Coordinates of C-alpha atoms in Angstrom, one line a residue:
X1 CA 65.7 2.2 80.3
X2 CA 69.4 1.8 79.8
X3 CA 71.2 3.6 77.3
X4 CA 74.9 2.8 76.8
X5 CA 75.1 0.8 79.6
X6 CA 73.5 4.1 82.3
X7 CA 70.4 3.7 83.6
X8 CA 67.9 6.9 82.3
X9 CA 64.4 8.0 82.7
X10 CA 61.6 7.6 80.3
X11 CA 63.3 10.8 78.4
X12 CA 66.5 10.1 78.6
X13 CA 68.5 11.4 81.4
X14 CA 70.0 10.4 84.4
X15 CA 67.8 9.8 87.5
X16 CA 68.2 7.7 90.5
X17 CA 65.0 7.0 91.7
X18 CA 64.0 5.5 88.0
X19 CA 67.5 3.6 88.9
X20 CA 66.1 2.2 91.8
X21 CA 63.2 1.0 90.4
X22 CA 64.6 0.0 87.4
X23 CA 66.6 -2.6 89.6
X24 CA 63.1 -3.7 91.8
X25 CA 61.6 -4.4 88.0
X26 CA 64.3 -6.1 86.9
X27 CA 63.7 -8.8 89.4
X28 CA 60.1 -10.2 88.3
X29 CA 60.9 -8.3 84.8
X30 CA 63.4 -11.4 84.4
X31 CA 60.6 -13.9 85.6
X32 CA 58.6 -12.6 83.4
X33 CA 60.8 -12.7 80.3
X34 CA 62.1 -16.0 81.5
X35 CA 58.4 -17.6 81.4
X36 CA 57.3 -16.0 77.8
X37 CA 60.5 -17.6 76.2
X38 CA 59.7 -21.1 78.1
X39 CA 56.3 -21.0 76.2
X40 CA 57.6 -19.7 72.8
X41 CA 60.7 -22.4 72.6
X42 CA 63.6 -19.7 73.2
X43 CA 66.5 -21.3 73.8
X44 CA 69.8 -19.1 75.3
X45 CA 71.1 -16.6 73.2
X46 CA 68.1 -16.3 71.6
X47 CA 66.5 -13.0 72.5
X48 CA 62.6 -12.7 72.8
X49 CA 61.6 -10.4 69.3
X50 CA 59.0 -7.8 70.2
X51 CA 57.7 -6.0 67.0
X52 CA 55.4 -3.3 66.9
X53 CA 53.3 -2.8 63.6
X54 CA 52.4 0.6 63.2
X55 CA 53.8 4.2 64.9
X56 CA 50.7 6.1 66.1
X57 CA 50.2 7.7 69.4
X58 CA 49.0 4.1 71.2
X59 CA 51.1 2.0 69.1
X60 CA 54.5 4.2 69.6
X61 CA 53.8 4.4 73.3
X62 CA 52.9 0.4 73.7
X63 CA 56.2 -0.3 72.3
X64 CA 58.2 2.3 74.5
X65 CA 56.4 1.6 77.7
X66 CA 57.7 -2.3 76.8
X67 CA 61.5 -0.9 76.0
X68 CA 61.1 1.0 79.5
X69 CA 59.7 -2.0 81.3
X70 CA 62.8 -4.4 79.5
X71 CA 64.9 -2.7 77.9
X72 CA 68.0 -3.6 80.4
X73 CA 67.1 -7.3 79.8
X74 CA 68.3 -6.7 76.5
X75 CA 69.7 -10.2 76.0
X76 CA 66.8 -11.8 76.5
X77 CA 64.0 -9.5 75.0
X78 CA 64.5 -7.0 72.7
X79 CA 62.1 -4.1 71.1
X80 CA 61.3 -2.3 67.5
X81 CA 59.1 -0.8 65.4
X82 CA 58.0 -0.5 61.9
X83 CA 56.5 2.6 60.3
X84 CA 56.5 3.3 57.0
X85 CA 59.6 5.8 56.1
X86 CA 59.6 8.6 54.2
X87 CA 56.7 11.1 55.4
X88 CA 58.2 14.2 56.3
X89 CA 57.1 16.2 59.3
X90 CA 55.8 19.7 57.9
X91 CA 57.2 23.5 59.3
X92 CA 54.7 23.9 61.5
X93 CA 55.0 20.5 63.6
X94 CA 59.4 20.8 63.0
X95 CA 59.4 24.5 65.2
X96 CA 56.8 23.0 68.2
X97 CA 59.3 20.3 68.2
X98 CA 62.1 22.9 68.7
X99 CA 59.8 24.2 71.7
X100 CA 59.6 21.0 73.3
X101 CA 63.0 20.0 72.9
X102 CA 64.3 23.2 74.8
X103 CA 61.3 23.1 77.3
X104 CA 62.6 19.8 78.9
X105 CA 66.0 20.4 79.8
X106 CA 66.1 16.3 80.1
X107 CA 65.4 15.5 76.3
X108 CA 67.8 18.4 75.6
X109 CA 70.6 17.0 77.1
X110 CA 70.1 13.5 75.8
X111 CA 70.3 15.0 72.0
X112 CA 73.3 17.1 72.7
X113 CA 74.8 13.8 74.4
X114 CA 74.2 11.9 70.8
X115 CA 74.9 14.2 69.3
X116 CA 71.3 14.7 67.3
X117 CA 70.2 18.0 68.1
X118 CA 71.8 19.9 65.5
X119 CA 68.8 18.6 63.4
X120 CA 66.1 20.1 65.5
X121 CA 67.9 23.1 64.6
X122 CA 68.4 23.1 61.2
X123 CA 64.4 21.9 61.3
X124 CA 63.6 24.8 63.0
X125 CA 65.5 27.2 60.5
X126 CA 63.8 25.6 57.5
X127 CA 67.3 24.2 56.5
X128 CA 66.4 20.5 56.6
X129 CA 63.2 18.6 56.4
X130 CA 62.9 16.0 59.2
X131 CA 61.0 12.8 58.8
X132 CA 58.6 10.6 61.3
X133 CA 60.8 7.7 61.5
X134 CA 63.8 9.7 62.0
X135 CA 62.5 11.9 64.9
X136 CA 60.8 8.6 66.3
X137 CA 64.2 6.8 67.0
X138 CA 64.9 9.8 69.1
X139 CA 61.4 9.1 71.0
X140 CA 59.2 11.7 69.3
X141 CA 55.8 10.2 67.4
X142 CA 54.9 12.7 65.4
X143 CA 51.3 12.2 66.5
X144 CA 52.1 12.9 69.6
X145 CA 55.0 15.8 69.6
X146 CA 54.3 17.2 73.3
X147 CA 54.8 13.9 75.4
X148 CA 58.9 13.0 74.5
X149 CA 59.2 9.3 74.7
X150 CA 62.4 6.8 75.3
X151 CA 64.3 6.2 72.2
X152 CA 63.5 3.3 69.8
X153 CA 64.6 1.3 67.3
X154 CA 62.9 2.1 64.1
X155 CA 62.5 -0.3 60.9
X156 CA 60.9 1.1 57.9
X157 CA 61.2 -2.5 56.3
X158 CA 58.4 -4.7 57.0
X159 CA 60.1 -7.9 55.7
X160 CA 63.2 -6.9 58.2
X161 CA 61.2 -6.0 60.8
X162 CA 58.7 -9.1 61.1
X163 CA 60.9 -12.2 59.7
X164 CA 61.8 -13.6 62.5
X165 CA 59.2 -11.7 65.4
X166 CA 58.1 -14.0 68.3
X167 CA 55.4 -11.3 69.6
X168 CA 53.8 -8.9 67.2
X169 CA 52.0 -5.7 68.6
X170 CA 49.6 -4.9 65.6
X171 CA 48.9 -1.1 66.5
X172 CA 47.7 -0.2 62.5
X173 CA 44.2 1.3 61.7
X174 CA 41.8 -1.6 61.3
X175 CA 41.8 0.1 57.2
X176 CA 45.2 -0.5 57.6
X177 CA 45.3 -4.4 58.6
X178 CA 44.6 -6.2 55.5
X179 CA 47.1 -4.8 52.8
X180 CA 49.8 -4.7 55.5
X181 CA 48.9 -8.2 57.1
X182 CA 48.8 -10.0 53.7
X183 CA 52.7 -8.8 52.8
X184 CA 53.8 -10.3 56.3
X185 CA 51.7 -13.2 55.6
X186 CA 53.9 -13.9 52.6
X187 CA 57.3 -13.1 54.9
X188 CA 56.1 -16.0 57.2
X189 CA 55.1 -18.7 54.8
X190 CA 58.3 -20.1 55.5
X191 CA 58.6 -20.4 58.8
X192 CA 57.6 -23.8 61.3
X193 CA 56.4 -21.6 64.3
X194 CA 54.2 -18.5 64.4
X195 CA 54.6 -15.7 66.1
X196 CA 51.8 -14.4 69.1
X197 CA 50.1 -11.0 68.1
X198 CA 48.7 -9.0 70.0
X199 CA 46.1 -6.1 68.2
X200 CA 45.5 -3.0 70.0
X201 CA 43.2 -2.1 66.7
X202 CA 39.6 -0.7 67.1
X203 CA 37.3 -0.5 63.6
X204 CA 36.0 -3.3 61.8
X205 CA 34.5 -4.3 57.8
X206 CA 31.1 -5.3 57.0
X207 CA 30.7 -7.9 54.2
X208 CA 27.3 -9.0 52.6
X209 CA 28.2 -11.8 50.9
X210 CA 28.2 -15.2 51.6
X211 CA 26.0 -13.6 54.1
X212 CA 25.8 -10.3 55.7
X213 CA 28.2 -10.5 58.6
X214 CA 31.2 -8.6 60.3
X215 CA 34.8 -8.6 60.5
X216 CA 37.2 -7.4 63.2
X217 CA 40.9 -6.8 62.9
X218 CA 42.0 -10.3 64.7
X219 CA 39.8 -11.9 61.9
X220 CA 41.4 -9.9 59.4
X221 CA 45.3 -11.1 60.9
X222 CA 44.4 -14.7 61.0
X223 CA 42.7 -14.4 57.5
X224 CA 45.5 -12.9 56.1
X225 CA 48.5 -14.4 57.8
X226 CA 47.4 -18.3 58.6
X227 CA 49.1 -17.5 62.0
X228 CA 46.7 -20.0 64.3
X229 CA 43.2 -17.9 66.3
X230 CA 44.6 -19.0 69.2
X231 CA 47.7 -16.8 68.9
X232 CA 46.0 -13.7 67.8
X233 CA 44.7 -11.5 70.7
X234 CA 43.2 -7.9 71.6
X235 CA 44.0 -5.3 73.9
X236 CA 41.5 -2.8 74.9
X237 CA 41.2 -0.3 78.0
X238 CA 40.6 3.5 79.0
X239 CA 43.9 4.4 77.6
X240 CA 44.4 7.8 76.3
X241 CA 48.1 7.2 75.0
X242 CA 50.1 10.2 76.7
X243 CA 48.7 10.0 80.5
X244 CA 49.7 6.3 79.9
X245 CA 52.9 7.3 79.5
X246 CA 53.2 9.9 81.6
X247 CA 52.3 6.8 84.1
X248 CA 48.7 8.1 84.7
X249 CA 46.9 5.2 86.5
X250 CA 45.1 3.0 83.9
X251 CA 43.8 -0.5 83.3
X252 CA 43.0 -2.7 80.2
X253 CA 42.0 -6.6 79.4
X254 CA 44.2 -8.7 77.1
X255 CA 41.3 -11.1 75.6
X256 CA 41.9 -14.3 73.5
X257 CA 43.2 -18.0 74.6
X258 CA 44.0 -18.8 77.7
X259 CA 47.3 -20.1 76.9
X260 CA 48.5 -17.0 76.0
X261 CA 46.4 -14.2 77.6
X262 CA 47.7 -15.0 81.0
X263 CA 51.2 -14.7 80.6
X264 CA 50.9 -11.7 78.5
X265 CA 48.6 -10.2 81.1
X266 CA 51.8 -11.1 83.4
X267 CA 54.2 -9.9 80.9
X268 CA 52.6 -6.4 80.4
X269 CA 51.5 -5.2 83.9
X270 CA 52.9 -2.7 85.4
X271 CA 52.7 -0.5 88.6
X272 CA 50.9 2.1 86.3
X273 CA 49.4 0.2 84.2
X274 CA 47.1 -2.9 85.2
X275 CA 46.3 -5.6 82.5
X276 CA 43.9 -7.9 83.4
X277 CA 43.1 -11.4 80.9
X278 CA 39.0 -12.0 79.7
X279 CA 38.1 -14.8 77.7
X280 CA 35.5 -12.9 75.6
X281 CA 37.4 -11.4 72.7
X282 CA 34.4 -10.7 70.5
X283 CA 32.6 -8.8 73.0
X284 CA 35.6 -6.3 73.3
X285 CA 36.8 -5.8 69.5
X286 CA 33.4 -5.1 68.8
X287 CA 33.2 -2.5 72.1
X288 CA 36.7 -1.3 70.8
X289 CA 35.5 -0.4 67.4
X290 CA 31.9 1.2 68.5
X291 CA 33.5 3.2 71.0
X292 CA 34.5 5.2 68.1
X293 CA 31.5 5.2 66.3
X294 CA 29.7 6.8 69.1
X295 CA 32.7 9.3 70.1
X296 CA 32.5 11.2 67.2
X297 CA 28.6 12.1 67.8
X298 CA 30.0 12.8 71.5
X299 CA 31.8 15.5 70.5
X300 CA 29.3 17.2 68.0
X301 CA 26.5 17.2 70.9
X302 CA 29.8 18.5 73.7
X303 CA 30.5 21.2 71.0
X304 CA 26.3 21.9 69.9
X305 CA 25.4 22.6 73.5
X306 CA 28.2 24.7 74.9
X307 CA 29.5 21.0 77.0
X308 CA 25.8 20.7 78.5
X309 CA 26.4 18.3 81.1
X310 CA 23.0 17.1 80.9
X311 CA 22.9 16.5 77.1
X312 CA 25.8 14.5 77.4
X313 CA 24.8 12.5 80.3
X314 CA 21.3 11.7 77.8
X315 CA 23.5 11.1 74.5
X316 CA 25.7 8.6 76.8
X317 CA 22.6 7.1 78.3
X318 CA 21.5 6.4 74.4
X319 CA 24.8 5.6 72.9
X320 CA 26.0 2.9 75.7
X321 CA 22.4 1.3 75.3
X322 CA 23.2 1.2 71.0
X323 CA 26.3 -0.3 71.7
X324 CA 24.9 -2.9 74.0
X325 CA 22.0 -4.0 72.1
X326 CA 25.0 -4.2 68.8
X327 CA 27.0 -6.5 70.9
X328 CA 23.8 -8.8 72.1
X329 CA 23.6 -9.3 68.3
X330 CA 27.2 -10.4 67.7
X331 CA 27.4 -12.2 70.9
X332 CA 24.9 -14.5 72.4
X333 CA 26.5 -13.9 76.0
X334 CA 28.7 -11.1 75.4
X335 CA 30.6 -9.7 78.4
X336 CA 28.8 -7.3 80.1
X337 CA 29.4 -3.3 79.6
X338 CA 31.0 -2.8 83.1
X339 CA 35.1 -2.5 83.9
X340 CA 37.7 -1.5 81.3
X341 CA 34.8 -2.4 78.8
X342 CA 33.0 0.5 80.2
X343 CA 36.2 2.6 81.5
X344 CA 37.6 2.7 77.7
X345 CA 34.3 3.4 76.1
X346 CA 33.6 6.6 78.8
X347 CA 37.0 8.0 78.0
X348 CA 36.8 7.6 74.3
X349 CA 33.7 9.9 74.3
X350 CA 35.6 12.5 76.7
X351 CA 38.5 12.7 75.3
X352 CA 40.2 11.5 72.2
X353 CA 41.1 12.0 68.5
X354 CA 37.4 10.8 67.5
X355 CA 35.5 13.0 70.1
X356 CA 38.3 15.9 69.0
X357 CA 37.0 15.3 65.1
X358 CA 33.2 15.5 66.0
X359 CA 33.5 18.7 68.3
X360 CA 35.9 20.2 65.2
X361 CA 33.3 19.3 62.8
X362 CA 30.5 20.6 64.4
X363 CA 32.0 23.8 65.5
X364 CA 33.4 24.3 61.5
X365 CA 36.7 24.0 61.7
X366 CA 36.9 20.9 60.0
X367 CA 35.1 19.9 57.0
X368 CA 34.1 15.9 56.2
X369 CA 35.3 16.6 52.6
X370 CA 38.8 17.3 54.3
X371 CA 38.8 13.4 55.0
X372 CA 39.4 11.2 58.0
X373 CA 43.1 11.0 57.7
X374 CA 43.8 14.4 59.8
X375 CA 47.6 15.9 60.0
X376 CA 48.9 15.3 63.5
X377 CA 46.0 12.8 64.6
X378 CA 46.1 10.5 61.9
X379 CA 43.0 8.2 61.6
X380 CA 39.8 8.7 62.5
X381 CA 38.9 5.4 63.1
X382 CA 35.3 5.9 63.8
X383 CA 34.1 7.2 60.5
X384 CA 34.5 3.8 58.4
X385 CA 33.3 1.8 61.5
X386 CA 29.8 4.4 61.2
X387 CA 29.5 3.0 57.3
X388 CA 30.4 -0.5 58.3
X389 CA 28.0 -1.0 61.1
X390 CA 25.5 0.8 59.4
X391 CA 25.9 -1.2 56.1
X392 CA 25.7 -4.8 57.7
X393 CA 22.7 -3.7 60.5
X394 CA 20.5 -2.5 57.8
X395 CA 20.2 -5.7 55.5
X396 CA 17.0 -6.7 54.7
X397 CA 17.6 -10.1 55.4
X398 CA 18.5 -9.6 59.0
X399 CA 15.2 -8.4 60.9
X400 CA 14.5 -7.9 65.0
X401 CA 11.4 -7.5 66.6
X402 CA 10.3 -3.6 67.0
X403 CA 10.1 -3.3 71.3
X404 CA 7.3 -1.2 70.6
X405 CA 6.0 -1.7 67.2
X406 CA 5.8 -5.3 67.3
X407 CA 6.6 -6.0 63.8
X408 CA 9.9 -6.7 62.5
X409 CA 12.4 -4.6 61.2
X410 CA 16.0 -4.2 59.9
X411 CA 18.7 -3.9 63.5
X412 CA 19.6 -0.3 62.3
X413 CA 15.9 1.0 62.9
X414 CA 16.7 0.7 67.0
X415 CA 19.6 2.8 66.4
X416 CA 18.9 6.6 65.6
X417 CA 21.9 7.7 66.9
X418 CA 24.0 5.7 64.0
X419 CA 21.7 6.4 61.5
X420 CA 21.8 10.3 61.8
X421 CA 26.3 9.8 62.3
X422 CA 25.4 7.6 59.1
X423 CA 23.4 11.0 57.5
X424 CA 26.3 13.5 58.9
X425 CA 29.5 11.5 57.5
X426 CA 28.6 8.9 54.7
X427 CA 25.5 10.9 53.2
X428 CA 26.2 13.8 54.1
X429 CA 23.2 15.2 53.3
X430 CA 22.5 16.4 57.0
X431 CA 24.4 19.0 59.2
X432 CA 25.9 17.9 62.6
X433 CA 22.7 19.5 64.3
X434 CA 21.0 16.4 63.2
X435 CA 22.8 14.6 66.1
X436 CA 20.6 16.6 68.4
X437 CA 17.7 16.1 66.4
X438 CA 18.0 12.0 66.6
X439 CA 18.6 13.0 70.9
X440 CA 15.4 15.1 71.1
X441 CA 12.9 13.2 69.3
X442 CA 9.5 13.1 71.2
X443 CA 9.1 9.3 69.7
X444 CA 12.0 8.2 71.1
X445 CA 11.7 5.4 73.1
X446 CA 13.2 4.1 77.0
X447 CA 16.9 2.8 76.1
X448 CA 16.4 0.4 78.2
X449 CA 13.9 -1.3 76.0
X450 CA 16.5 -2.0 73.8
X451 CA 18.6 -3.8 76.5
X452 CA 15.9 -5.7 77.4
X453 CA 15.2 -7.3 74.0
X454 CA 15.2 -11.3 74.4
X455 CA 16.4 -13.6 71.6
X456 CA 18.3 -11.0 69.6
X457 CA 21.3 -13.0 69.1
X458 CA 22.1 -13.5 65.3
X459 CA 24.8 -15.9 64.8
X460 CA 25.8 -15.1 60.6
X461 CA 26.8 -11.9 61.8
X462 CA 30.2 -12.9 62.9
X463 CA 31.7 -15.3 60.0
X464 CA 32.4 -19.0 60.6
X465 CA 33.1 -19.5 57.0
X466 CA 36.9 -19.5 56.2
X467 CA 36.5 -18.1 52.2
X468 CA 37.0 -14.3 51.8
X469 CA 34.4 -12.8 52.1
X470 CA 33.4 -11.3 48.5
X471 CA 31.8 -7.8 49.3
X472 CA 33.7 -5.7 51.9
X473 CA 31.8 -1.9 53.1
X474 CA 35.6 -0.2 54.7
X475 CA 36.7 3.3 53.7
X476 CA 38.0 1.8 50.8
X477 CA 34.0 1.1 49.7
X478 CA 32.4 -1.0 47.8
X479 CA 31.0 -1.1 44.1
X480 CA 27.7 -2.2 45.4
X481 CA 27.3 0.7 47.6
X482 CA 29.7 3.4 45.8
X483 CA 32.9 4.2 46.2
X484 CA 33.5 6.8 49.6
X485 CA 35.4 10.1 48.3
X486 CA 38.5 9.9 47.1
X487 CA 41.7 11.1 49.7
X488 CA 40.1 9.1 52.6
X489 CA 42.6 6.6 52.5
X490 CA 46.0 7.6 51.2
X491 CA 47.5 4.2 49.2
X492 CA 50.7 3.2 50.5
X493 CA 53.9 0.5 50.0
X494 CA 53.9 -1.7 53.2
X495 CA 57.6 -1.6 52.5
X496 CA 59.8 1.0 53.1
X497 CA 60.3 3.4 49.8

C-alpha cells in the first residue's frame, strides 16, 4: 500500500519487492478501477466508495486485501470500514497485542513512525483501555490479533460511512443483517442510484408464515434496503481469513447478475487469491450457511474420537450428502457440490471458528449456556442456522418421500445429523456424544440414497412473495417456538455511541 506517499508492505514497512509489484498491479489495478467506475457512472474526481459493513476476521481482511490491492489508486477508489465503536478490548487480548507488536519488528516500526505505540504500552501496563476500532485503524481486528494487517480507515458512523457508498462489502453475521440493513435503508431513500453489495455472510432465517420458507442474507439486504436483486451479490470460497492474508493460495465464486459478477470477479482477483463468477446464487448462500451447521458437529466428533481419521471421513461422507439433499430442496438445479462450493465447505469442517466451538464444547471447555457470541471469535454462525434449518425442514406441511420407508415424511427425518446438533444446541437435552450416536446407528441408511432422491424440489421454500414475512425462527426466536436464552445476541445501536 502507500502510506504518505512510500510504498509499504502489507504491515507497514518499507520493502522493495512489494514496490515492485505494487507498480506491475498498478497497471491492470487502473484498468480495473477504470472499468467499475464506467459501469457505476463515475465521472473524474469522483473516487470509487468502497464500504465494508462489519469488522470481523473475513470482513477486516476483505477490506484490507482491497486497500493493498488499490490503495495507491487513491483518487480513483478509495476504502473504509464501519464497526460499531466503543467495545473495549479486555487485559488479556491488550498484553498478546504488546507481544505481537514487539515480535514483528515491521509493525513496530510503523507505530513508532506515527507515533501510536505509546498506547500499546500504556495497554499493556493497565494504564489505558484500548478499543476495537481504535486498534483496527492501526490494522489490528481484534478477532484476529496474531495476523497484523495494513492500516484502515475506520467509521463507527453508519450514516457517514454508507451515504454516498458505490460498493458495499456486507461482512455482518447474517443475525446481524436486518437491524443494520434497515438503518442504511433509511440513509439511501434519498438517493437516484444504488449502490452494488456484495455479502460475504453465511446463516440464514426460517419463516412459517405466509408459508414455511427460507431466507438468506442477500434476501434480507434487498428486503430491507430496496437496493435492486440484481445489485446484491455473494461471495463464498475456502477462505480461512488469516492464510488469505498472509497470501495463502485460495479461490472463491462471486455469484449473482451477470452484469456485475464479472467485473467484480475482475475487480477482486488477485495473484493469491482467484475469484471466479457463477450464476447460481441460491445454491451457494445456502452451501455458505450449512457449511456452518455441519462444522460445529465436525468438531465434536474430531474432539469425541481423539481426530479419528476414519470417523471424520464417515461424518463428512453423511454431512456433505445432508447438505446436498438441503440444497436439491431449495434448488431445482442447484450447482453441483464440486469447486470452491466443495473447497469452502471441506475447510470449514477442518478448520474454523465453528469447528473450534464444537471441538471446545465437546471437550468441556465451553458450555452452550455461555452463548454463541464467544470473546475473540465473535459469532458462531452455525448455531442459529441449526434452529433455522431445523425449524422450516420439519413442518408438517412440507413432506418427501422416505427412500426406504416409502411413505412420506417431514424433510428433517433424512437428516439425523441436524436433528441430534438440533438436540445438542437448541434442546439441549442431549450431550455432544449424541453426535456419535446419530453416526453409528445400525438403521442408518446409504447417503447416497439421499442424493439420489428424484422430484424433491420444493419451490415455497425460497420466498417469491415480497411482504415480510410474519414469523421469523433466528437467534433472536420466535413466540411460536420460544424465545432462545437470553445473552445470545447482545442488542446494539447500528450507530456509533
Amino acid at each position: 500500500m502507500a502510506e504518505d506517499g512510500v510504498l509499504t508492505s502489507s504491515n507497514g514497512y518499507l520493502n522493495h519487492e512489494v514496490a515492485k509489484k505494487a507498480v506491475h498491479v498498478a497497471g491492470f489495478g487502473e484498468d480495473r478501477v477504470a472499468e467499475l467506475r464506467s459501469l457505476l457512472g463515475k465521472v473524474d474526481g469522483d473516487a470509487l466508495r468502497i464500504v465494508g459493513i462489519g469488522a470481523g476476521a473475513w470482513g477486516s481482511v476483505f477490506i484490507a486485501l482491497l486497500q493493498d490491492a488499490y490503495g495507491a489508486l487513491r483518487d480513483s477508489v478509495q476504502m473504509r470500514i464501519w464497526r460499531r465503536g466503543g467495545k473495549e478490548v479486555d487485559k488479556p487480548t491488550a498484553e498478546h497485542l504488546f507481544e505481537v507488536i514487539n515480535a514483528r519488528e515491521e509493525v513496530l516500526r510503523r507505530l513508532i513512525r506515527k507515533c501510536a505505540y505509546l498506547k500499546y504500552v500504556e495497554a499493556r501496563l493497565g494504564d489505558r483501555t484500548l478499543y476495537a476500532d481504535e486498534i483496527l485503524r492501526d490494522g489490528f481486528c481484534v478477532n484476529m490479533i496474531d495476523t497484523p494487517l495494513c492500516p484502515l480507515k475506520v467509521v463507527t458512523n453508519l450514516q457517514e460511512a454508507v451515504w454516498d457508498a458505490d460498493i458495499v462489502v456486507n461482512a455482518l453475521p447474517s443475525t446481524e443483517i436486518r437491524p443494520v440493513f434497515q438503518q442504511i435503508g433509511r440513509f439511501w431513500r434519498e438517493r437516484r442510484t444504488m449502490p452494488v453489495i456484495i455479502s460475504l455472510a453465511k446463516g440464514v432465517e426460517a419463516a412459517l408464515q405466509p408459508v414455511p420458507h427460507i431466507i438468506t442474507p442477500t434476501q434480507m439486504i434487498v428486503d430491507t434496503t430496496g437496493v435492486p436483486a440484481e445489485n446484491v451479490l455473494y461471495l463464498g470460497g475456502p477462505n480461512i481469513a488469516a492464510e488469505v492474508y498472509n497470501r495463502e493460495y485460495a479461490n472463491a465464486r462471486i455469484c449473482g447478475s451477470e452484469k456485475w459478477r464479472k467485473p467484480l470477479a475482475r475487480f477482486l482477483r488477485q495473484p493469491h487469491f482467484v475469484v471466479w463468477d457463477n450464476s447460481d446464487l441460491t445454491t451457494h448462500e445456502v452451501m455458505g450457511g450449512l457449511k456452518n451447521v455441519y462444522a460445529i458437529g465436525a468438531g465434536m466428533v474430531g474432539a469425541l474420537t481423539n481426530e479419528s481419521a476414519t470417523s471424520k471421513a464417515v461424518y463428512f461422507a453423511h454431512c456433505t450428502s445432508e447438505m446436498i439433499y438441503i440444497t436439491h430442496l431449495l434448488a431445482e438445479q442447484p450447482e453441483r457440490l464440486a469447486g470452491p462450493l466443495l473447497a469452502d465447505t471441506y475447510v470449514t469442517l477442518l478448520k474454523g471458528r465453528n469447528a473450534w466451538y464444537g471441538e471446545k464444547l465437546a471437550k468441556g471447555e465451553l458450555k452452550i449456556e455461555m452463548g454463541d457470541n464467544i470473546s475473540g471469535k465473535g459469532m458462531i454462525q452455525g448455531v442459529s442456522a441449526v434452529e433455522a434449518f431445523h425449524e422450516l425442514l420439519r413442518q408438517p406441511s412440507l413432506s418427501v418421500m422416505h427412500p426406504e420407508l416409502n411413505k412420506p415424511v417431514a424433510p428433517v427425518e433424512l437428516c439425523p445429523i441436524l436433528r441430534a446438533l438440533y438436540k445438542i444446541l437448541i434442546q439441549r437435552n442431549a450431550p455432544p456424544g449424541a453426535i456419535l450416536q446419530a453416526l453409528r446407528d445400525e438403521n442408518m441408511y446409504d447417503p447416497r440414497h439421499r442424493i439420489e432422491m428424484d422430484a424433491v424440489y420444493i419451490p415455497q421454500l425460497l420466498r417469491a412473495e415480497k411482504e415480510p414475512p410474519l414469523t421469523i425462527v433466528s437467534n433472536l426466536g420466535s413466540k411460536e417456538f420460544g424465545s432462545r436464552p437470553s445473552g445470545l445476541v447482545t442488542p446494539f445501536s447500528p450507530t456509533s455511541p
